[in-house]
Structures are given as C-alpha cells and as structure tokens.
C-alpha cells in the first residue's frame, strides 16, 4: 500500500468504499470503517486484488478489531429511481451515519463526496492507498458477494454466484433467455431494452 498522506492526522478516521456500481443486478453496497491504531490489520489492500478466501479472513479480522464499522446499501429500486451515482452517495451517507463512533474525518474512495456534514476528502484509488478505505472495500465486497450467492438460489439460471451480477456474456445470454428477474436494474442496459421490447409486444 502506498504511503498516501491524508490532510487529517487524527485517530477517528472513517474509510468509505462501495461495491456494485457496475453490475446489472443487486444493490450497491457501501461500508464505513474506523480502524483501531492499537490493533493493526495486516495485508489490507484493494478488495479486487485479494482472493475470496483472503477477503473473508480479513473481513473477520476487521470486524473484530475495528473501533467501529457499518455496512449500508441503496436498493435496486433506489438505483433505478435516482441513478447509480446518487444512489451510491446515499448509501455512503448511510454507512457513515450508522457508525457507533462519530468520525472526525472521512476518507472516501473515488473523486466525489456525498453532500454531508462530515469533514472529508475523496481519494482516487483510495482502496490502494488508505488502510481504512481498503478495510471498507473488503467488508462491502464480502457482504455483496455473499448476497449474490444467495441470489443464485433465489433466482437460479442467471449465474449470480459466479459473475456477482456483472454484465458478463453468460449473464446477458441468461437475461435474453429468461428475461430480467426482481433484482435486475431496470435502468441498466440490456435490461432496459429487453423490458422495453417486451412492453412493445404487449401493446
């Protein structure tokens, strides 16, 4: 992890990250984490660069050692209603508001900050630079991946356990064959076009 220097030097730093902006299905999940400097978690990194087993190990350690953590989300309906960016920012606010400790400062992965009252800064590729953001990335991904595995049981045939809702070729072919299910984002292509075409056939 690079030695990125935040403007904040205190101990009540919350890191925030999201998982699931790009998929065609499922909620966008966010996490906020305040790490305990007295209980370091070694091996933190961008969750996408870690194996699933390593992410699960680290997630358990983060939950045990962190001063505070909270997972939040924006639903598929909210994504369709507000758009993915606004829904993601809403979910980030919920994640920080859900912490049992109020942070003095918040570091958010990316280049946009929610409209909130927290002192904060956005850090591009923050999940590779700021340990608290990395921890949030890991918690959010472990949570969302587990939910998509459950979605495979609830909605068999789409392959959610393997692609986690992303628009792989197999996923798109499943949508074309089966049609969208309840957790598909109606505002995302090709789901939107499929629903439009189906509505056209019915009218």
Short mmCIF file of C-alpha atoms in Angstrom, two decimals:
data_model
loop_
_atom_site.label_atom_id
_atom_site.label_comp_id
_atom_site.label_asym_id
_atom_site.label_seq_id
_atom_site.Cartn_x
_atom_site.Cartn_y
_atom_site.Cartn_z
CA UNK A 1 0.00 0.00 0.00
CA UNK A 2 1.38 3.39 -0.98
CA UNK A 3 2.18 5.97 1.65
CA UNK A 4 -0.61 8.39 0.80
CA UNK A 5 -0.87 11.34 3.19
CA UNK A 6 -4.34 12.47 4.13
CA UNK A 7 -4.95 16.01 5.32
CA UNK A 8 -6.17 14.50 8.59
CA UNK A 9 -3.71 13.14 11.17
CA UNK A 10 -6.03 12.10 14.00
CA UNK A 11 -7.30 8.69 15.10
CA UNK A 12 -11.03 8.87 14.35
CA UNK A 13 -10.75 8.42 10.59
CA UNK A 14 -13.52 6.60 8.76
CA UNK A 15 -12.76 4.99 5.42
CA UNK A 16 -15.66 4.54 3.00
CA UNK A 17 -15.97 2.49 -0.17
CA UNK A 18 -18.65 0.95 -2.35
CA UNK A 19 -19.06 -2.28 -4.25
CA UNK A 20 -21.55 -2.87 -7.03
CA UNK A 21 -21.82 0.28 -9.13
CA UNK A 22 -21.35 -1.58 -12.40
CA UNK A 23 -23.44 -4.77 -12.14
CA UNK A 24 -26.77 -5.27 -13.88
CA UNK A 25 -28.36 -6.68 -10.73
CA UNK A 26 -28.38 -6.30 -6.98
CA UNK A 27 -27.97 -3.45 -4.51
CA UNK A 28 -24.96 -1.18 -4.37
CA UNK A 29 -23.29 -1.90 -1.01
CA UNK A 30 -21.16 0.53 0.98
CA UNK A 31 -19.11 0.18 4.14
CA UNK A 32 -17.54 2.61 6.59
CA UNK A 33 -14.72 1.54 8.91
CA UNK A 34 -12.82 3.25 11.72
CA UNK A 35 -9.70 1.18 12.34
CA UNK A 36 -8.05 0.92 15.76
CA UNK A 37 -4.41 2.08 15.56
CA UNK A 38 -3.65 -0.17 18.54
CA UNK A 39 -4.91 -3.24 16.67
CA UNK A 40 -3.46 -3.11 13.15
CA UNK A 41 -4.84 -5.36 10.42
CA UNK A 42 -2.03 -6.56 8.18
CA UNK A 43 -2.49 -7.30 4.49
CA UNK A 44 -5.12 -4.67 3.72
CA UNK A 45 -5.43 -3.95 0.00
CA UNK A 46 -7.95 -3.21 -2.71
CA UNK A 47 -10.53 -5.97 -2.27
CA UNK A 48 -10.45 -6.75 -6.00
CA UNK A 49 -6.78 -7.72 -5.71
CA UNK A 50 -7.40 -10.30 -2.97
CA UNK A 51 -8.63 -13.86 -3.28
CA UNK A 52 -12.10 -14.61 -1.93
CA UNK A 53 -10.68 -16.67 0.93
CA UNK A 54 -8.25 -13.90 1.90
CA UNK A 55 -11.03 -11.30 1.76
CA UNK A 56 -13.14 -13.43 4.08
CA UNK A 57 -10.26 -13.82 6.54
CA UNK A 58 -9.55 -10.10 6.54
CA UNK A 59 -13.23 -9.21 6.86
CA UNK A 60 -13.49 -11.27 10.02
CA UNK A 61 -10.37 -9.63 11.44
CA UNK A 62 -11.64 -6.14 10.53
CA UNK A 63 -14.96 -6.77 12.25
CA UNK A 64 -13.16 -7.98 15.38
CA UNK A 65 -10.50 -5.25 15.58
CA UNK A 66 -12.09 -2.08 14.20
CA UNK A 67 -13.29 0.62 16.57
CA UNK A 68 -16.49 0.81 14.54
CA UNK A 69 -17.84 -0.44 11.22
CA UNK A 70 -21.14 -0.34 9.42
CA UNK A 71 -22.47 -1.72 6.13
CA UNK A 72 -25.23 0.07 4.23
CA UNK A 73 -26.78 -0.01 0.78
CA UNK A 74 -29.00 1.54 -1.80
CA UNK A 75 -31.61 -0.79 -3.22
CA UNK A 76 -32.24 -1.73 -6.83
CA UNK A 77 -35.38 0.43 -6.74
CA UNK A 78 -33.38 3.42 -5.49
CA UNK A 79 -30.77 2.89 -8.19
CA UNK A 80 -33.49 2.91 -10.85
CA UNK A 81 -35.21 5.91 -9.30
CA UNK A 82 -32.24 8.18 -8.62
CA UNK A 83 -29.44 6.79 -10.89
CA UNK A 84 -26.41 4.83 -9.73
CA UNK A 85 -24.27 7.81 -8.72
CA UNK A 86 -26.88 9.39 -6.48
CA UNK A 87 -27.81 6.02 -5.02
CA UNK A 88 -24.16 5.26 -4.24
CA UNK A 89 -23.68 8.59 -2.49
CA UNK A 90 -26.87 7.98 -0.48
CA UNK A 91 -25.54 4.60 0.60
CA UNK A 92 -22.23 6.16 1.67
CA UNK A 93 -24.07 8.61 3.91
CA UNK A 94 -25.98 5.71 5.47
CA UNK A 95 -22.75 3.79 6.10
CA UNK A 96 -21.10 6.67 7.96
CA UNK A 97 -24.26 7.63 9.82
CA UNK A 98 -24.51 4.03 11.01
CA UNK A 99 -21.15 4.04 12.79
CA UNK A 100 -21.36 3.79 16.58
CA UNK A 101 -18.48 6.29 16.82
CA UNK A 102 -18.76 9.63 15.08
CA UNK A 103 -15.68 10.10 12.90
CA UNK A 104 -13.69 13.33 12.96
CA UNK A 105 -12.80 12.87 9.29
CA UNK A 106 -13.92 10.66 6.40
CA UNK A 107 -11.82 9.39 3.50
CA UNK A 108 -13.92 8.26 0.53
CA UNK A 109 -12.71 6.17 -2.38
CA UNK A 110 -13.14 7.93 -5.73
CA UNK A 111 -13.45 11.53 -6.84
CA UNK A 112 -16.87 12.51 -5.44
CA UNK A 113 -18.07 13.25 -1.92
CA UNK A 114 -21.64 12.96 -0.66
CA UNK A 115 -23.44 16.08 0.49
CA UNK A 116 -22.97 15.69 4.23
CA UNK A 117 -21.70 17.49 7.30
CA UNK A 118 -18.51 15.48 7.78
CA UNK A 119 -15.02 16.85 7.19
CA UNK A 120 -13.85 14.65 4.35
CA UNK A 121 -11.73 14.15 1.27
CA UNK A 122 -12.08 11.99 -1.81
CA UNK A 123 -9.10 9.79 -2.68
CA UNK A 124 -8.82 8.37 -6.19
CA UNK A 125 -7.85 4.69 -5.91
CA UNK A 126 -8.13 5.13 -2.17
CA UNK A 127 -8.65 1.42 -1.61
CA UNK A 128 -4.99 1.00 -2.57
CA UNK A 129 -3.73 3.99 -0.58
CA UNK A 130 -5.66 4.38 2.68
CA UNK A 131 -5.98 1.36 5.01
CA UNK A 132 -9.40 2.39 6.34
CA UNK A 133 -10.77 2.62 2.79
CA UNK A 134 -9.25 -0.78 1.99
CA UNK A 135 -10.98 -2.23 5.04
CA UNK A 136 -14.29 -0.74 3.92
CA UNK A 137 -13.78 -2.13 0.42
CA UNK A 138 -13.22 -5.62 1.83
CA UNK A 139 -16.30 -5.55 4.09
CA UNK A 140 -18.52 -4.25 1.31
CA UNK A 141 -17.34 -6.82 -1.23
CA UNK A 142 -17.59 -9.78 1.14
CA UNK A 143 -21.13 -8.71 2.03
CA UNK A 144 -22.29 -8.16 -1.55
CA UNK A 145 -20.66 -11.33 -2.89
CA UNK A 146 -22.43 -13.38 -0.21
CA UNK A 147 -25.74 -11.79 -1.12
CA UNK A 148 -25.25 -12.57 -4.80
CA UNK A 149 -24.57 -16.20 -3.92
CA UNK A 150 -27.90 -16.25 -2.10
CA UNK A 151 -29.49 -14.64 -5.16
CA UNK A 152 -28.32 -17.63 -7.20
CA UNK A 153 -30.51 -19.82 -5.02
CA UNK A 154 -33.48 -17.47 -5.18
CA UNK A 155 -33.16 -16.84 -8.93
CA UNK A 156 -31.49 -19.91 -10.48
CA UNK A 157 -30.27 -19.84 -14.04
CA UNK A 158 -28.63 -16.42 -14.12
CA UNK A 159 -25.27 -17.42 -12.66
CA UNK A 160 -25.23 -14.78 -9.93
CA UNK A 161 -22.85 -16.83 -7.77
CA UNK A 162 -20.17 -16.72 -10.46
CA UNK A 163 -20.46 -13.25 -12.02
CA UNK A 164 -21.97 -11.44 -9.00
CA UNK A 165 -24.39 -9.55 -11.23
CA UNK A 166 -21.86 -8.05 -13.62
CA UNK A 167 -22.68 -7.95 -17.32
CA UNK A 168 -20.72 -10.96 -18.49
CA UNK A 169 -21.63 -12.68 -21.73
CA UNK A 170 -23.21 -15.57 -19.83
CA UNK A 171 -25.29 -13.16 -17.75
CA UNK A 172 -26.53 -11.25 -20.79
CA UNK A 173 -27.43 -14.51 -22.52
CA UNK A 174 -29.37 -15.58 -19.41
CA UNK A 175 -31.33 -12.31 -19.44
CA UNK A 176 -32.15 -12.82 -23.12
CA UNK A 177 -33.33 -16.38 -22.40
CA UNK A 178 -35.12 -15.94 -19.07
CA UNK A 179 -35.92 -12.24 -19.01
CA UNK A 180 -34.97 -9.97 -16.10
CA UNK A 181 -35.74 -11.03 -12.54
CA UNK A 182 -36.70 -8.95 -9.50
CA UNK A 183 -33.15 -7.91 -8.63
CA UNK A 184 -32.19 -6.69 -12.10
CA UNK A 185 -31.71 -2.93 -12.52
CA UNK A 186 -34.38 -1.79 -14.94
CA UNK A 187 -32.48 1.39 -15.84
CA UNK A 188 -29.36 -0.53 -16.95
CA UNK A 189 -28.74 -1.92 -20.41
CA UNK A 190 -29.51 -4.50 -21.72
CA UNK A 191 -32.23 -4.92 -19.09
CA UNK A 192 -33.88 -1.63 -20.06
CA UNK A 193 -34.07 -2.54 -23.76
CA UNK A 194 -35.36 -6.03 -23.01
CA UNK A 195 -38.19 -4.66 -20.88
CA UNK A 196 -39.00 -2.01 -23.49
CA UNK A 197 -39.18 -4.60 -26.24
CA UNK A 198 -41.37 -6.87 -24.14
CA UNK A 199 -43.71 -3.99 -23.35
CA UNK A 200 -43.91 -3.24 -27.06
CA UNK A 201 -45.06 -6.77 -27.76
CA UNK A 202 -47.77 -6.46 -25.14
CA UNK A 203 -49.22 -3.22 -26.51
#
